[in-house]
């Protein structure tokens, strides 16, 4: 893809409904967005507003009932089977609860998602590089339970990077961490964007995290109710002020 033009992610008229008993709940209600390549976008909104559902739809974990998702000019909502599987391999996912496999070492957790693709040996060198990049060199043989929450999230980020994603989707990546550790995880994500031009969409409840992103999109009842460019005319030194002003 051309990293300087167009949108990395485009959603158009996206709708997702869930049936709960006899009720039909609209989790995502006509969401149309354009996300610029290399931007870091905070997705905020109250619990149940649709943040996770939207991330899942963009990552093709969840299907759309209506509308389209286009990523790097490929219409994801039109992909079938093999192409869809390939697409999912190219998107990095990070979750609030890390989802590491407790019986596997740190190194094997990072390798696990790409293991079906080729032999373990092919991937170990890359996994080591990624663990180094997230500040975990030397901890390759540890088990997840031997690491702090922040360290476990770093392993999850390294794992998400194995497929060299252009797009990283993070669902409350700092939600289980104290504010200092959460800030460090965001430092890491911003650094990955700076170095690799990755586009990052992250759901968060935390003002201090959202305030450091390029853009804030707020959902309520599945609709976009606020869309703020946080880079425009702002001195980066004002981040703290901005954090205190943002309504989440
Ligand atoms: N698999 C499902 N079946 C039924 N309803 C669902 C399902 N997944 C999500 N929902 C509903 O869709 C709405 C949006 O949920 P979603 O998880 O996207 O919210 P969220 O903004 O991520 O919330 P939180 O901040 O608590 O993580 C909620 O009302 C939720 O109950
Ligand atoms: Mg959620």
XYZ file of C-alpha atoms and ligand atoms in Angstrom:
280
model
C 0.000 0.000 0.000
C 0.983 3.594 -0.443
C 1.665 4.772 3.088
C 1.043 8.433 2.324
C -2.333 8.518 0.604
C -5.782 7.094 1.096
C -7.172 5.456 4.180
C -5.705 2.516 6.008
C -9.152 1.603 7.271
C -12.501 2.651 5.923
C -15.861 1.560 7.250
C -19.030 2.463 5.448
C -22.521 2.142 6.903
C -21.399 -0.606 9.234
C -24.149 -2.329 11.201
C -23.984 -5.247 13.609
C -26.933 -6.589 15.525
C -27.162 -9.259 18.182
C -30.214 -11.226 19.142
C -30.726 -11.471 22.868
C -33.798 -13.601 23.502
C -36.594 -11.840 21.670
C -34.805 -8.476 21.546
C -32.564 -7.290 18.793
C -29.692 -5.151 19.964
C -27.847 -2.894 17.550
C -24.244 -2.988 18.781
C -22.862 -1.037 15.809
C -25.269 1.362 14.205
C -24.301 2.879 10.853
C -20.619 3.584 11.502
C -18.694 5.226 8.667
C -15.065 6.108 9.366
C -11.864 6.844 7.497
C -8.641 6.189 9.339
C -5.417 7.603 7.969
C -2.400 5.321 7.523
C 0.041 5.540 10.403
C -2.407 7.163 12.779
C -3.034 6.069 16.342
C -6.742 6.302 17.064
C -8.417 5.981 20.456
C -11.847 4.416 20.470
C -13.696 5.470 23.588
C -17.209 5.339 24.967
C -19.081 3.766 27.854
C -19.238 0.055 28.504
C -21.466 -1.580 25.887
C -21.067 1.263 23.373
C -19.611 -1.076 20.746
C -15.839 -0.561 20.923
C -14.926 -4.247 20.988
C -17.527 -5.142 18.392
C -16.162 -2.500 16.015
C -12.584 -3.726 16.485
C -13.730 -7.301 15.891
C -15.506 -6.286 12.685
C -12.459 -4.438 11.391
C -10.335 -7.482 12.246
C -12.896 -9.773 10.542
C -13.445 -11.783 13.715
C -17.053 -10.641 13.655
C -19.170 -10.301 10.505
C -21.017 -7.195 9.421
C -24.799 -7.368 8.979
C -24.642 -4.338 6.695
C -21.936 -2.090 5.330
C -18.322 -2.607 4.405
C -14.860 -2.644 5.938
C -11.989 -1.772 3.619
C -8.389 -2.105 4.747
C -5.536 -0.988 2.512
C -7.978 -0.865 -0.397
C -9.127 -4.445 0.086
C -12.772 -4.882 0.918
C -12.508 -7.202 3.877
C -16.262 -7.738 4.129
C -16.211 -9.266 0.632
C -13.403 -11.761 1.339
C -14.058 -15.479 1.589
C -12.255 -18.334 3.307
C -8.594 -18.437 2.265
C -8.371 -14.717 1.561
C -10.064 -13.963 4.860
C -7.654 -16.224 6.734
C -4.738 -14.464 5.061
C -6.191 -11.086 6.005
C -6.555 -12.128 9.664
C -2.924 -13.210 9.680
C -1.948 -9.693 8.629
C -3.816 -7.929 11.410
C -2.350 -7.756 14.897
C -4.708 -8.140 17.856
C -3.940 -7.209 21.449
C -6.457 -7.817 24.236
C -6.951 -6.528 27.741
C -6.356 -9.941 29.286
C -3.281 -10.797 27.214
C -4.590 -14.306 26.323
C -1.196 -15.945 26.686
C -0.989 -19.726 26.837
C 0.115 -20.480 30.412
C 1.977 -23.717 29.642
C 4.109 -22.191 26.885
C 7.251 -20.139 27.347
C 7.314 -16.493 26.391
C 9.138 -17.354 23.158
C 6.650 -20.069 22.209
C 3.709 -17.791 22.971
C 5.069 -15.287 20.466
C 5.621 -18.001 17.850
C 2.309 -19.839 18.459
C 0.030 -17.963 16.025
C 2.313 -18.436 13.043
C 3.337 -21.996 13.888
C 0.933 -23.613 11.387
C 2.543 -21.598 8.601
C 6.068 -23.029 8.736
C 8.416 -24.764 11.140
C 9.276 -23.373 14.552
C 12.902 -22.686 13.639
C 11.940 -20.218 10.920
C 10.120 -18.065 13.410
C 12.273 -18.226 16.528
C 14.770 -15.625 15.330
C 12.033 -13.142 14.515
C 10.270 -13.809 17.823
C 13.530 -13.081 19.675
C 13.934 -9.814 17.783
C 10.398 -8.776 18.657
C 10.849 -9.677 22.318
C 13.978 -7.548 22.286
C 12.023 -4.679 20.689
C 9.379 -4.802 23.442
C 12.046 -4.840 26.158
C 11.913 -8.514 27.090
C 15.273 -9.782 25.867
C 16.466 -12.498 28.231
C 12.959 -13.536 29.315
C 12.293 -15.881 26.387
C 12.213 -18.999 28.553
C 10.013 -17.603 31.309
C 6.424 -18.743 31.690
C 3.687 -16.056 31.559
C 2.892 -16.520 35.285
C 6.461 -15.461 36.087
C 5.947 -12.055 34.454
C 4.217 -8.881 35.603
C 1.025 -7.712 33.880
C 2.933 -5.124 31.848
C 5.483 -7.721 30.782
C 2.719 -10.134 29.782
C 1.125 -7.413 27.686
C 4.515 -6.841 26.013
C 4.597 -10.542 25.116
C 1.084 -10.200 23.666
C 2.225 -7.203 21.612
C 5.271 -9.094 20.328
C 2.947 -11.961 19.397
C 0.629 -9.556 17.560
C 3.605 -8.291 15.558
C 4.711 -11.733 14.317
C 2.671 -11.414 11.130
C 4.258 -7.969 10.447
C 0.844 -6.299 10.585
C 0.128 -2.968 8.923
C -2.811 -2.650 11.275
C -2.809 -3.254 15.009
C -6.127 -3.523 16.849
C -5.842 -3.260 20.612
C -8.840 -3.765 22.895
C -8.130 -1.975 26.180
C -4.455 -2.932 26.073
C -3.737 -1.001 29.257
C -7.012 -1.862 31.030
C -5.417 -4.272 33.502
C -2.324 -2.188 34.172
C -1.464 0.606 36.588
C -1.162 4.022 34.963
C 2.649 4.039 34.808
C 2.828 0.602 33.194
C -0.098 1.485 30.932
C 1.756 4.624 29.846
C 4.804 2.519 29.009
C 2.707 0.170 26.889
C 1.382 3.198 25.000
C 4.978 4.464 24.581
C 5.760 1.128 22.986
C 2.770 1.301 20.627
C 3.584 4.886 19.592
C 7.180 3.879 18.986
C 6.048 0.978 16.774
C 3.948 3.395 14.777
C 6.867 5.820 14.434
C 9.287 3.135 13.311
C 7.042 0.950 11.163
C 4.231 3.268 10.097
C 1.670 0.911 11.550
C -1.910 2.093 11.923
C -3.183 1.491 15.449
C -6.748 1.460 16.716
C -7.112 1.099 20.415
C -10.161 0.927 22.640
C -9.646 2.580 25.977
C -11.502 3.935 28.992
C -8.507 5.959 30.120
C -8.299 9.656 29.442
C -4.537 9.804 29.821
C -4.143 7.115 27.150
C -6.698 8.612 24.739
C -5.150 12.065 25.085
C -1.841 10.829 23.687
C -3.427 9.437 20.512
C -3.781 11.342 17.221
C -7.509 11.099 17.153
C -10.366 10.255 19.473
C -13.531 8.570 18.267
C -16.252 8.254 20.858
C -19.071 5.756 20.510
C -22.380 5.717 22.280
C -25.010 3.039 21.640
C -23.044 1.893 18.603
C -22.886 5.312 16.967
C -20.025 7.754 16.548
C -20.911 10.723 18.760
C -17.573 12.526 18.764
C -14.589 12.526 16.426
C -11.674 14.719 17.472
C -8.381 15.383 15.747
C -5.987 15.668 18.685
C -2.977 16.648 16.598
C -4.381 19.848 15.139
C -2.872 23.026 16.545
C -1.865 21.345 19.762
C 1.492 21.524 21.410
C 2.458 17.989 22.468
C 3.346 19.506 25.829
C -0.362 20.187 26.284
C -1.137 16.491 26.450
C -1.703 16.627 30.179
C -4.157 19.542 29.905
C -5.926 17.737 27.135
C -6.219 14.614 29.268
C -7.938 16.557 32.013
C -10.341 18.169 29.542
C -11.363 15.061 27.607
C -14.702 13.595 28.498
C -14.647 9.817 28.283
N -21.839 -12.015 21.190
C -22.758 -11.131 21.625
N -24.050 -11.487 21.812
C -24.973 -10.610 22.230
N -24.709 -9.320 22.492
C -23.441 -8.899 22.337
C -22.398 -9.774 21.902
N -21.227 -9.058 21.832
C -21.558 -7.812 22.217
N -22.863 -7.707 22.507
C -23.568 -6.489 22.917
O -23.217 -5.457 22.027
C -23.027 -4.227 22.708
C -21.645 -3.688 22.464
O -20.720 -4.535 23.134
P -19.158 -4.282 23.091
O -18.527 -5.454 23.761
O -18.749 -3.983 21.707
O -19.032 -2.970 23.992
P -17.710 -2.231 24.509
O -17.843 -0.797 24.153
O -16.515 -2.963 24.051
O -17.883 -2.382 26.107
P -16.745 -2.518 27.251
O -16.223 -1.135 27.476
O -17.527 -3.013 28.444
O -15.716 -3.476 26.790
C -23.339 -4.515 24.173
O -24.650 -4.152 24.460
C -23.140 -6.017 24.284
O -23.943 -6.543 25.301
Mg -15.016 -3.991 25.045
